[in-house]
CSV table of C-alpha atoms and ligand atoms in Angstrom, one decimal:
chain,number,residue,atom,x,y,z
A,1,MET,CA,0.0,0.0,0.0
A,2,PRO,CA,1.7,3.2,-1.1
A,3,ILE,CA,1.9,6.0,1.4
A,4,ARG,CA,1.2,9.6,0.3
A,5,ALA,CA,1.2,12.9,2.1
A,6,PHE,CA,-1.0,15.9,1.6
A,7,ARG,CA,0.3,19.2,2.9
A,8,PHE,CA,-2.0,22.2,3.4
A,9,GLN,CA,-1.5,25.6,4.9
A,10,LEU,CA,-3.4,26.1,8.1
A,11,ARG,CA,-5.2,29.4,9.0
A,12,PRO,CA,-5.2,29.4,12.7
A,13,THR,CA,-6.7,32.4,14.5
A,14,PRO,CA,-4.1,34.5,16.5
A,15,GLY,CA,-5.3,32.7,19.6
A,16,THR,CA,-5.0,29.3,18.2
A,17,ALA,CA,-1.6,30.1,16.7
A,18,HIS,CA,-0.5,31.2,20.1
A,19,THR,CA,-1.6,27.9,21.6
A,20,LEU,CA,0.2,26.0,18.8
A,21,ARG,CA,3.4,27.8,19.6
A,22,ARG,CA,2.9,26.9,23.2
A,23,PHE,CA,2.4,23.2,22.4
A,24,ALA,CA,5.5,23.2,20.2
A,25,GLY,CA,7.5,24.9,22.9
A,26,SER,CA,6.4,22.3,25.5
A,27,CYS,CA,7.5,19.5,23.1
A,28,ARG,CA,10.9,21.3,22.8
A,29,TRP,CA,11.1,21.4,26.6
A,30,VAL,CA,10.4,17.7,26.7
A,31,TRP,CA,13.1,17.1,24.1
A,32,ASN,CA,15.7,19.2,26.0
A,33,ARG,CA,14.8,17.8,29.4
A,34,ALA,CA,15.1,14.2,28.2
A,35,ILE,CA,18.5,14.9,26.8
A,36,GLY,CA,19.5,16.3,30.1
A,37,GLU,CA,18.3,13.2,31.9
A,38,GLN,CA,20.1,10.9,29.5
A,39,GLN,CA,23.3,12.9,30.0
A,40,ARG,CA,22.9,12.7,33.8
A,41,LEU,CA,22.4,8.9,33.6
A,42,ARG,CA,25.3,8.5,31.3
A,43,ALA,CA,27.6,10.5,33.7
A,44,ALA,CA,26.4,8.1,36.5
A,45,GLY,CA,27.5,5.2,34.4
A,46,GLU,CA,24.0,4.0,33.7
A,47,LYS,CA,22.6,2.6,30.5
A,48,PHE,CA,20.6,4.5,27.9
A,49,SER,CA,16.9,4.7,28.6
A,50,GLY,CA,14.7,3.8,25.7
A,51,TYR,CA,11.4,5.2,24.5
A,52,ALA,CA,9.2,3.4,27.1
A,53,ALA,CA,11.3,4.6,30.0
A,54,MET,CA,11.3,8.2,28.7
A,55,CYS,CA,7.5,8.0,28.4
A,56,ARG,CA,7.5,7.2,32.2
A,57,TRP,CA,9.6,10.3,32.8
A,58,LEU,CA,7.1,12.3,30.8
A,59,THR,CA,4.2,11.1,32.9
A,60,ALA,CA,6.1,12.1,36.0
A,61,TRP,CA,6.9,15.5,34.7
A,62,ARG,CA,3.2,16.0,33.7
A,63,ASN,CA,2.2,15.1,37.2
A,64,ASP,CA,4.8,17.2,38.9
A,65,PRO,CA,3.2,20.4,40.2
A,66,ASP,CA,6.4,22.4,39.1
A,67,THR,CA,5.9,21.3,35.5
A,68,ALA,CA,2.2,20.7,35.5
A,69,TRP,CA,1.8,23.1,32.5
A,70,LEU,CA,3.2,20.3,30.4
A,71,ALA,CA,-0.2,18.5,30.8
A,72,GLU,CA,-1.9,21.3,28.8
A,73,THR,CA,-0.2,19.9,25.7
A,74,PRO,CA,-1.6,16.8,24.0
A,75,VAL,CA,0.4,13.9,25.3
A,76,GLN,CA,0.7,12.1,21.9
A,77,ALA,CA,2.7,15.0,20.5
A,78,GLN,CA,5.1,14.9,23.5
A,79,GLN,CA,5.4,11.1,23.2
A,80,GLN,CA,6.2,11.5,19.5
A,81,THR,CA,8.9,14.0,20.4
A,82,LEU,CA,10.5,11.3,22.6
A,83,LYS,CA,10.1,8.7,19.8
A,84,ARG,CA,12.0,11.1,17.6
A,85,LEU,CA,14.7,11.6,20.3
A,86,GLU,CA,15.1,7.8,20.7
A,87,ALA,CA,15.6,7.5,16.9
A,88,SER,CA,18.1,10.3,17.1
A,89,TYR,CA,20.0,8.5,19.8
A,90,ARG,CA,19.9,5.2,17.9
A,91,ARG,CA,21.5,6.9,14.9
A,92,PHE,CA,24.2,8.3,17.2
A,93,PHE,CA,24.9,4.8,18.7
A,94,GLU,CA,25.2,3.4,15.2
A,95,GLY,CA,27.6,6.1,14.2
A,96,GLN,CA,25.2,7.6,11.7
A,97,GLY,CA,24.6,10.9,13.4
A,98,GLY,CA,25.9,13.3,16.1
A,99,TYR,CA,24.8,13.4,19.7
A,100,PRO,CA,21.3,14.8,19.9
A,101,ARG,CA,21.4,18.5,20.4
A,102,PHE,CA,19.5,20.8,22.7
A,103,ARG,CA,17.0,22.9,20.8
A,104,GLY,CA,16.6,26.6,21.1
A,105,ARG,CA,13.7,28.9,20.5
A,106,GLY,CA,12.5,28.6,16.9
A,107,GLN,CA,13.9,25.1,16.5
A,108,ASP,CA,10.7,23.3,17.1
A,109,ALA,CA,10.3,20.1,15.2
A,110,GLY,CA,6.5,20.3,14.9
A,111,LEU,CA,3.6,18.4,16.5
A,112,ARG,CA,2.9,14.9,15.4
A,113,PHE,CA,-0.3,13.1,16.1
A,114,PRO,CA,0.3,9.4,15.3
A,115,LYS,CA,-3.3,8.2,14.9
A,116,ALA,CA,-6.0,9.0,12.5
A,117,SER,CA,-8.4,9.3,15.4
A,118,ASP,CA,-6.2,12.0,17.1
A,119,CYS,CA,-7.5,14.7,14.9
A,120,LYS,CA,-11.0,15.4,13.4
A,121,LEU,CA,-10.9,16.1,9.7
A,122,ASP,CA,-13.8,17.9,8.2
A,123,ALA,CA,-12.8,18.0,4.5
A,124,GLU,CA,-16.2,19.3,3.5
A,125,ASN,CA,-15.6,22.5,5.3
A,126,GLN,CA,-11.8,22.4,4.9
A,127,ARG,CA,-11.0,22.4,8.5
A,128,ILE,CA,-9.3,20.2,11.1
A,129,LYS,CA,-9.4,19.8,14.8
A,130,PRO,CA,-6.3,18.6,16.6
A,131,PRO,CA,-6.6,17.5,20.2
A,132,LYS,CA,-7.0,20.3,22.8
A,133,LEU,CA,-7.4,22.8,20.0
A,134,GLY,CA,-10.4,24.3,18.3
A,135,TRP,CA,-11.3,23.9,14.6
A,136,MET,CA,-8.7,25.4,12.3
A,137,ARG,CA,-9.3,26.3,8.7
A,138,MET,CA,-6.9,24.9,6.1
A,139,ARG,CA,-6.2,25.9,2.5
A,140,GLN,CA,-7.2,22.5,1.2
A,141,SER,CA,-6.0,22.5,-2.4
A,142,GLN,CA,-7.1,19.0,-3.2
A,143,ALA,CA,-9.2,16.1,-1.8
A,144,VAL,CA,-7.6,13.8,0.7
A,145,GLU,CA,-7.9,10.3,-0.8
A,146,GLY,CA,-7.0,7.2,1.1
A,147,SER,CA,-7.1,6.2,4.8
A,148,VAL,CA,-5.4,8.6,7.2
A,149,ARG,CA,-2.4,7.3,9.2
A,150,ASN,CA,-1.2,10.4,11.0
A,151,TYR,CA,-1.0,14.2,11.1
A,152,THR,CA,2.0,16.5,11.6
A,153,LEU,CA,1.7,20.2,12.3
A,154,THR,CA,4.7,22.2,11.4
A,155,GLN,CA,5.7,25.8,11.4
A,156,ALA,CA,7.7,27.5,8.7
A,157,ARG,CA,8.4,31.2,8.5
A,158,GLY,CA,5.5,32.1,10.6
A,159,ARG,CA,3.0,29.9,8.8
A,160,TRP,CA,1.5,26.7,10.0
A,161,PHE,CA,1.1,23.6,7.9
A,162,VAL,CA,-0.6,20.3,8.3
A,163,SER,CA,0.8,17.2,6.6
A,164,ILE,CA,-1.7,14.4,6.4
A,165,GLN,CA,-0.2,11.0,5.7
A,166,VAL,CA,-2.5,8.5,4.0
A,167,GLU,CA,-2.4,5.0,2.8
A,168,GLN,CA,-3.7,4.4,-0.7
A,169,PRO,CA,-4.7,1.2,-2.4
A,170,ASP,CA,-2.3,-0.3,-4.9
A,171,VAL,CA,-3.2,0.5,-8.5
A,172,ILE,CA,-2.2,-2.5,-10.6
A,173,PRO,CA,-0.6,-1.3,-13.8
A,174,ALA,CA,-2.9,-1.7,-16.8
A,175,ALA,CA,-1.9,-4.2,-19.4
A,176,GLY,CA,-1.4,-3.1,-23.0
A,177,LEU,CA,-0.2,0.3,-22.1
A,178,VAL,CA,2.8,1.8,-23.9
A,179,PRO,CA,4.6,5.1,-23.5
A,180,THR,CA,2.7,7.9,-25.2
A,181,LEU,CA,4.8,10.8,-24.1
A,182,GLY,CA,8.5,11.5,-24.3
A,183,ILE,CA,10.0,14.4,-22.4
A,184,ASP,CA,13.4,16.0,-23.0
A,185,PHE,CA,14.6,18.2,-20.1
A,186,GLY,CA,16.9,21.0,-21.0
A,187,VAL,CA,18.1,24.4,-20.0
A,188,THR,CA,16.9,27.0,-22.6
A,189,LEU,CA,13.6,25.0,-22.4
A,190,PHE,CA,12.8,23.4,-19.2
A,191,ALA,CA,11.2,20.6,-21.1
A,192,ALA,CA,10.1,19.7,-24.6
A,193,THR,CA,7.6,16.9,-25.2
A,194,THR,CA,6.4,14.8,-28.1
A,195,ASP,CA,3.1,16.5,-27.8
A,196,GLY,CA,4.9,19.5,-29.3
A,197,GLU,CA,4.9,21.4,-26.1
A,198,CYS,CA,7.8,23.6,-25.2
A,199,VAL,CA,7.9,24.6,-21.6
A,200,ALA,CA,10.0,27.6,-20.8
A,201,PRO,CA,11.8,27.5,-17.4
A,202,LEU,CA,10.0,29.3,-14.7
A,203,ASN,CA,12.1,32.4,-14.0
A,204,ALA,CA,10.4,33.2,-10.8
A,205,LEU,CA,13.7,34.0,-9.3
A,206,LYS,CA,14.7,36.2,-12.2
A,207,ARG,CA,11.4,38.1,-12.0
A,208,GLN,CA,11.7,38.6,-8.3
A,209,GLN,CA,15.5,39.1,-8.2
A,210,LYS,CA,15.3,42.9,-8.1
A,211,TYR,CA,13.0,42.8,-5.1
A,212,LEU,CA,15.1,40.1,-3.5
A,213,LYS,CA,18.2,42.3,-3.9
A,214,ARG,CA,16.5,45.2,-2.4
A,215,VAL,CA,15.4,43.3,0.6
A,216,GLN,CA,18.9,41.7,1.0
A,217,ARG,CA,20.4,45.2,0.9
A,218,SER,CA,18.1,46.4,3.5
A,219,VAL,CA,19.1,43.6,5.8
A,220,SER,CA,22.8,44.4,5.4
A,221,ARG,CA,22.2,48.1,6.1
A,222,LYS,CA,20.5,47.4,9.5
A,223,VAL,CA,22.5,47.3,12.6
A,224,LYS,CA,23.4,43.8,13.8
A,225,GLY,CA,21.2,42.5,16.6
A,226,SER,CA,18.7,45.3,16.1
A,227,LYS,CA,14.9,44.8,16.0
A,228,ASN,CA,14.8,46.3,12.5
A,229,ARG,CA,17.4,43.9,11.2
A,230,ARG,CA,15.3,41.0,12.6
A,231,LYS,CA,12.3,42.4,10.8
A,232,ALA,CA,14.2,42.7,7.5
A,233,ILE,CA,15.5,39.1,7.9
A,234,ASP,CA,11.9,38.0,8.4
A,235,ARG,CA,10.9,39.8,5.2
A,236,LEU,CA,13.7,38.2,3.3
A,237,GLY,CA,12.6,34.8,4.5
A,238,ARG,CA,9.1,35.5,3.2
A,239,VAL,CA,10.4,36.4,-0.2
A,240,HIS,CA,12.4,33.2,-0.4
A,241,ALA,CA,9.4,31.2,0.8
A,242,ARG,CA,7.1,32.8,-1.9
A,243,ILE,CA,9.6,32.0,-4.7
A,244,ALA,CA,9.8,28.4,-3.5
A,245,ALA,CA,6.0,28.2,-3.3
A,246,GLN,CA,5.6,29.5,-6.8
A,247,ARG,CA,8.1,27.1,-8.2
A,248,SER,CA,6.5,24.2,-6.5
A,249,ASP,CA,3.0,25.1,-7.7
A,250,TRP,CA,4.2,25.5,-11.2
A,251,LEU,CA,5.9,22.1,-11.3
A,252,HIS,CA,3.0,20.3,-9.7
A,253,LYS,CA,0.6,21.7,-12.2
A,254,LEU,CA,2.8,20.6,-15.1
A,255,THR,CA,3.4,17.0,-13.8
A,256,THR,CA,-0.2,16.5,-12.8
A,257,ARG,CA,-1.3,17.5,-16.3
A,258,TRP,CA,1.2,15.2,-18.0
A,259,ALA,CA,0.3,12.3,-15.7
A,260,ASN,CA,-3.4,12.9,-16.4
A,261,GLU,CA,-2.9,12.9,-20.2
A,262,HIS,CA,-0.4,10.0,-20.4
A,263,PRO,CA,-0.3,6.9,-18.2
A,264,VAL,CA,3.2,5.9,-19.3
A,265,ILE,CA,5.8,8.5,-19.9
A,266,ALA,CA,9.4,8.2,-21.1
A,267,ILE,CA,12.0,10.5,-19.8
A,268,GLU,CA,15.8,10.8,-19.9
A,269,ASP,CA,17.5,8.9,-17.1
A,270,LEU,CA,19.4,11.9,-16.0
A,271,LYS,CA,21.7,11.2,-13.0
A,272,VAL,CA,22.9,14.4,-11.4
A,273,ALA,CA,26.5,13.2,-11.2
A,274,ALA,CA,26.4,12.1,-14.9
A,275,MET,CA,24.9,15.5,-15.8
A,276,SER,CA,27.7,17.4,-14.1
A,277,ALA,CA,30.3,15.2,-15.9
A,278,SER,CA,28.6,15.6,-19.3
A,279,ALA,CA,28.7,19.4,-18.9
A,280,LYS,CA,32.3,19.2,-19.8
A,281,GLY,CA,31.5,17.1,-22.7
A,282,THR,CA,32.1,13.4,-23.0
A,283,ALA,CA,33.0,11.1,-25.9
A,284,THR,CA,29.5,9.9,-26.3
A,285,ASP,CA,27.8,13.3,-26.2
A,286,PRO,CA,30.2,16.1,-26.5
A,287,GLY,CA,29.1,19.2,-24.6
A,288,LYS,CA,25.4,18.8,-24.8
A,289,ARG,CA,24.9,20.6,-21.5
A,290,VAL,CA,27.9,22.9,-21.6
A,291,ARG,CA,25.8,26.0,-21.6
A,292,GLN,CA,24.0,25.1,-18.4
A,293,LYS,CA,27.2,24.4,-16.5
A,294,ALA,CA,27.7,27.7,-14.8
A,295,GLY,CA,25.4,29.9,-12.9
A,296,LEU,CA,22.8,30.1,-10.3
A,297,ASN,CA,20.1,28.5,-12.5
A,298,ARG,CA,22.1,25.3,-12.8
A,299,SER,CA,21.6,23.9,-9.3
A,300,ILE,CA,17.9,24.9,-9.4
A,301,LEU,CA,17.4,23.1,-12.6
A,302,ASP,CA,19.1,20.0,-11.3
A,303,GLN,CA,16.7,20.0,-8.4
A,304,ALA,CA,13.7,20.7,-10.7
A,305,TRP,CA,14.5,17.8,-13.0
A,306,GLY,CA,14.9,15.4,-10.2
A,307,GLU,CA,11.7,16.7,-8.5
A,308,ALA,CA,9.8,16.5,-11.8
A,309,ARG,CA,10.7,12.9,-12.2
A,310,ARG,CA,9.8,12.1,-8.6
A,311,GLN,CA,6.4,13.7,-9.1
A,312,LEU,CA,5.8,12.0,-12.4
A,313,GLU,CA,6.7,8.6,-10.9
A,314,TYR,CA,4.2,8.8,-8.1
A,315,LYS,CA,1.5,10.5,-10.1
A,316,THR,CA,1.7,8.0,-12.9
A,317,ALA,CA,1.9,5.1,-10.5
A,318,ALA,CA,-1.3,6.3,-8.7
A,319,ARG,CA,-3.0,6.2,-12.1
A,320,GLY,CA,-1.8,2.7,-12.9
A,321,GLY,CA,1.0,3.9,-15.2
A,322,ALA,CA,4.7,4.3,-14.9
A,323,VAL,CA,7.7,6.4,-15.8
A,324,VAL,CA,10.2,4.8,-18.2
A,325,PRO,CA,13.7,6.1,-17.8
A,326,VAL,CA,15.9,5.8,-20.9
A,327,ASP,CA,19.6,6.2,-21.5
A,328,PRO,CA,20.1,9.8,-22.6
A,329,ALA,CA,23.1,9.0,-24.8
A,330,TYR,CA,22.7,10.4,-28.3
A,331,THR,CA,19.1,11.6,-27.8
A,332,SER,CA,20.3,15.0,-28.9
A,333,GLN,CA,22.2,13.9,-31.9
A,334,ARG,CA,20.0,11.2,-33.4
A,335,CYS,CA,17.6,12.0,-36.2
A,336,SER,CA,14.1,11.1,-35.1
A,337,ALA,CA,13.1,10.6,-38.7
A,338,CYS,CA,15.9,8.3,-40.1
A,339,GLY,CA,18.0,7.4,-37.1
A,340,HIS,CA,21.2,8.9,-38.4
A,341,THR,CA,23.4,9.9,-35.5
A,342,ALA,CA,26.1,12.6,-35.7
A,343,ARG,CA,27.1,15.6,-33.8
A,344,GLU,CA,27.0,17.6,-37.1
A,345,ASN,CA,23.2,17.1,-37.0
A,346,ARG,CA,23.2,20.0,-34.4
A,347,PRO,CA,24.4,23.1,-36.3
A,348,THR,CA,23.2,25.2,-33.3
A,349,GLN,CA,21.9,24.6,-29.8
A,350,ALA,CA,18.4,25.2,-30.9
A,351,ARG,CA,18.2,23.6,-34.4
A,352,PHE,CA,18.4,20.0,-35.5
A,353,GLU,CA,19.2,19.4,-39.1
A,354,CYS,CA,19.9,15.8,-40.3
A,355,GLU,CA,22.9,15.5,-42.6
A,356,ALA,CA,21.5,12.3,-44.0
A,357,CYS,CA,17.8,12.9,-44.7
A,358,GLY,CA,17.5,16.6,-44.3
A,359,HIS,CA,14.9,16.4,-41.5
A,360,SER,CA,14.9,19.7,-39.7
A,361,GLU,CA,13.3,20.4,-36.4
A,362,ASN,CA,13.6,22.2,-33.1
A,363,ALA,CA,16.4,20.3,-31.4
A,364,ASP,CA,14.6,19.7,-28.2
A,365,LEU,CA,11.5,18.3,-29.8
A,366,ASN,CA,13.6,16.0,-31.9
A,367,ALA,CA,15.3,14.8,-28.7
A,368,ALA,CA,11.9,14.2,-27.1
A,369,LYS,CA,10.9,12.0,-30.0
A,370,ASN,CA,14.1,10.0,-29.5
A,371,VAL,CA,13.3,9.7,-25.8
A,372,LEU,CA,9.8,8.3,-26.6
A,373,ALA,CA,11.2,5.8,-29.2
A,374,ALA,CA,13.8,4.6,-26.7
A,375,GLY,CA,11.1,4.4,-24.0
A,376,HIS,CA,9.1,2.1,-26.3
A,377,ALA,CA,12.0,-0.2,-26.7
A,378,VAL,CA,12.7,-0.3,-23.0
A,379,TRP,CA,9.1,-0.8,-22.1
A,380,VAL,CA,8.5,-3.7,-24.5
A,381,ALA,CA,11.7,-5.4,-23.3
A,382,ARG,CA,10.9,-5.2,-19.6
A,383,PRO,CA,10.4,-8.5,-17.8
A,384,GLU,CA,6.7,-7.9,-16.9
A,385,ALA,CA,5.9,-7.4,-20.6
A,386,CYS,CA,7.2,-10.9,-21.5
A,387,GLY,CA,5.5,-12.7,-18.5
A,388,ALA,CA,2.4,-14.6,-19.3
A,389,GLU,CA,0.5,-13.3,-16.2
A,390,VAL,CA,-0.6,-9.8,-16.9
A,391,ARG,CA,-3.4,-8.5,-14.8
A,392,ARG,CA,-5.8,-5.8,-15.7
A,393,ALA,CA,-5.8,-2.5,-13.9
A,394,ARG,CA,-8.8,-2.0,-11.7
A,395,PRO,CA,-11.0,0.8,-12.9
A,396,VAL,CA,-9.7,4.2,-12.2
A,397,ARG,CA,-12.0,6.9,-10.8
A,398,GLY,CA,-13.2,10.1,-12.4
A,399,ARG,CA,-11.0,12.2,-14.6
A,400,HIS,CA,-8.1,9.7,-14.8
A,401,ALA,CA,-10.3,7.1,-16.4
A,402,ALA,CA,-10.1,8.8,-19.8
A,403,ALA,CA,-6.4,8.8,-19.7
A,404,MET,CA,-6.2,5.2,-18.7
A,405,LYS,CA,-8.5,3.9,-21.4
A,406,GLN,CA,-7.0,5.9,-24.1
A,407,GLU,CA,-5.0,3.8,-26.5
A,408,PRO,CA,-1.8,5.2,-27.9
A,409,ALA,CA,-2.5,6.7,-31.3
A,410,GLU,CA,0.5,7.2,-33.4
A,411,GLY,CA,0.6,10.6,-35.0
A,412,SER,CA,-1.9,12.1,-32.7
A,413,ALA,CA,0.9,13.3,-30.5
A,414,ALA,CA,2.2,15.7,-33.1
A,415,GLN,CA,-1.2,17.5,-33.4
A,416,ALA,CA,-1.8,17.7,-29.7
A,417,VAL,CA,-2.8,21.1,-28.5
A,418,VAL,CA,-0.1,23.1,-26.8
A,419,SER,CA,-1.8,24.0,-23.6
A,420,ALA,CA,1.0,25.6,-21.8
A,421,GLY,CA,4.4,27.0,-22.4
A,422,ILE,CA,5.6,28.7,-25.5
A,423,PRO,CA,4.7,27.0,-28.8
A,424,VAL,CA,7.7,26.9,-31.0
A,425,LEU,CA,7.7,26.7,-34.8
B,1,ZN,ZN1,17.6,12.0,-40.8
């Protein structure tokens, strides 16, 4: 059963937000106090106390009149803090992490409620009620599908979020599906697809760079340690957060649409390390990605390609499809019409002109076609395709159904409507 998470922004009233901060603070107190106890035991030559023992300490602290305020916070969240602390210690004992650290103000890890029954979820009215708190509105951007396992409330840059983890039923891949979309990721274009779609990179950063610079300057002008500097830093944080949110939204919309339209998608199997190497130019593919080598955009693109793939993988899987990674070698130099492969086929970065057959096309669209063709070959050769036992997918609900049933139609890809990005040619 695949696990998925839905993350929504919460809209607590000022009073509720205050309570949330208090809860988070009490969990931080529990974390720090437990570390203190562990250190004391260690100094006395005693053994490490595990989760169950730490929970007994917690009960004692909640019952102690001096720290009775701890009992105002839901106990599940404090127990989860101890569970996390135990895990942190285990990593330390196994040499995989440092000794757990005390946490200061603003380093709260969030409130986790480990059971579905811990919170009331009212999806109809887009609200949620964690224990010992009132109803809170959430910006619920999509329906929560699946059975809820747990909730985590976190704070980031002054905003609260809820992450709802759910378990969803397996979708068995449909038989008879083949890749119907090939995607070539690039720099001048974020992506080119066999549907003829050219997606320009989101230059959210570029657009907001001026404003960002101004805010950064205003931070550096303020006196260190002053209240105004603190405020300017907060503002800078909000600008960064907004840029990140815009980028995330943009990518999600793109990958959701692709996954809705195509159950099986072929993409280049770009490994970050390999990409960095190929930037210098290799024997197989000289300098395909030279231009992207330098610059700020580079690392962002690396992340965006990896994230696009991750999203496509789980979104197609949820619809009974798959992502087919293909070897990126030669995809930029092979002619999608006749198969002739030569670096001379690329007179410029943007154009593809086949020496052999004269086929001429936007270079990225040509590459996307090669990716799709390679995807077909990989898909047909995979072990499951050869096996006798191929089960049918169970029916898929609602809007995905159309995409699932749709048989691949050769040629239809080329006439597909360009619904986003910049149409080229
Ligand atoms: Zn050709």
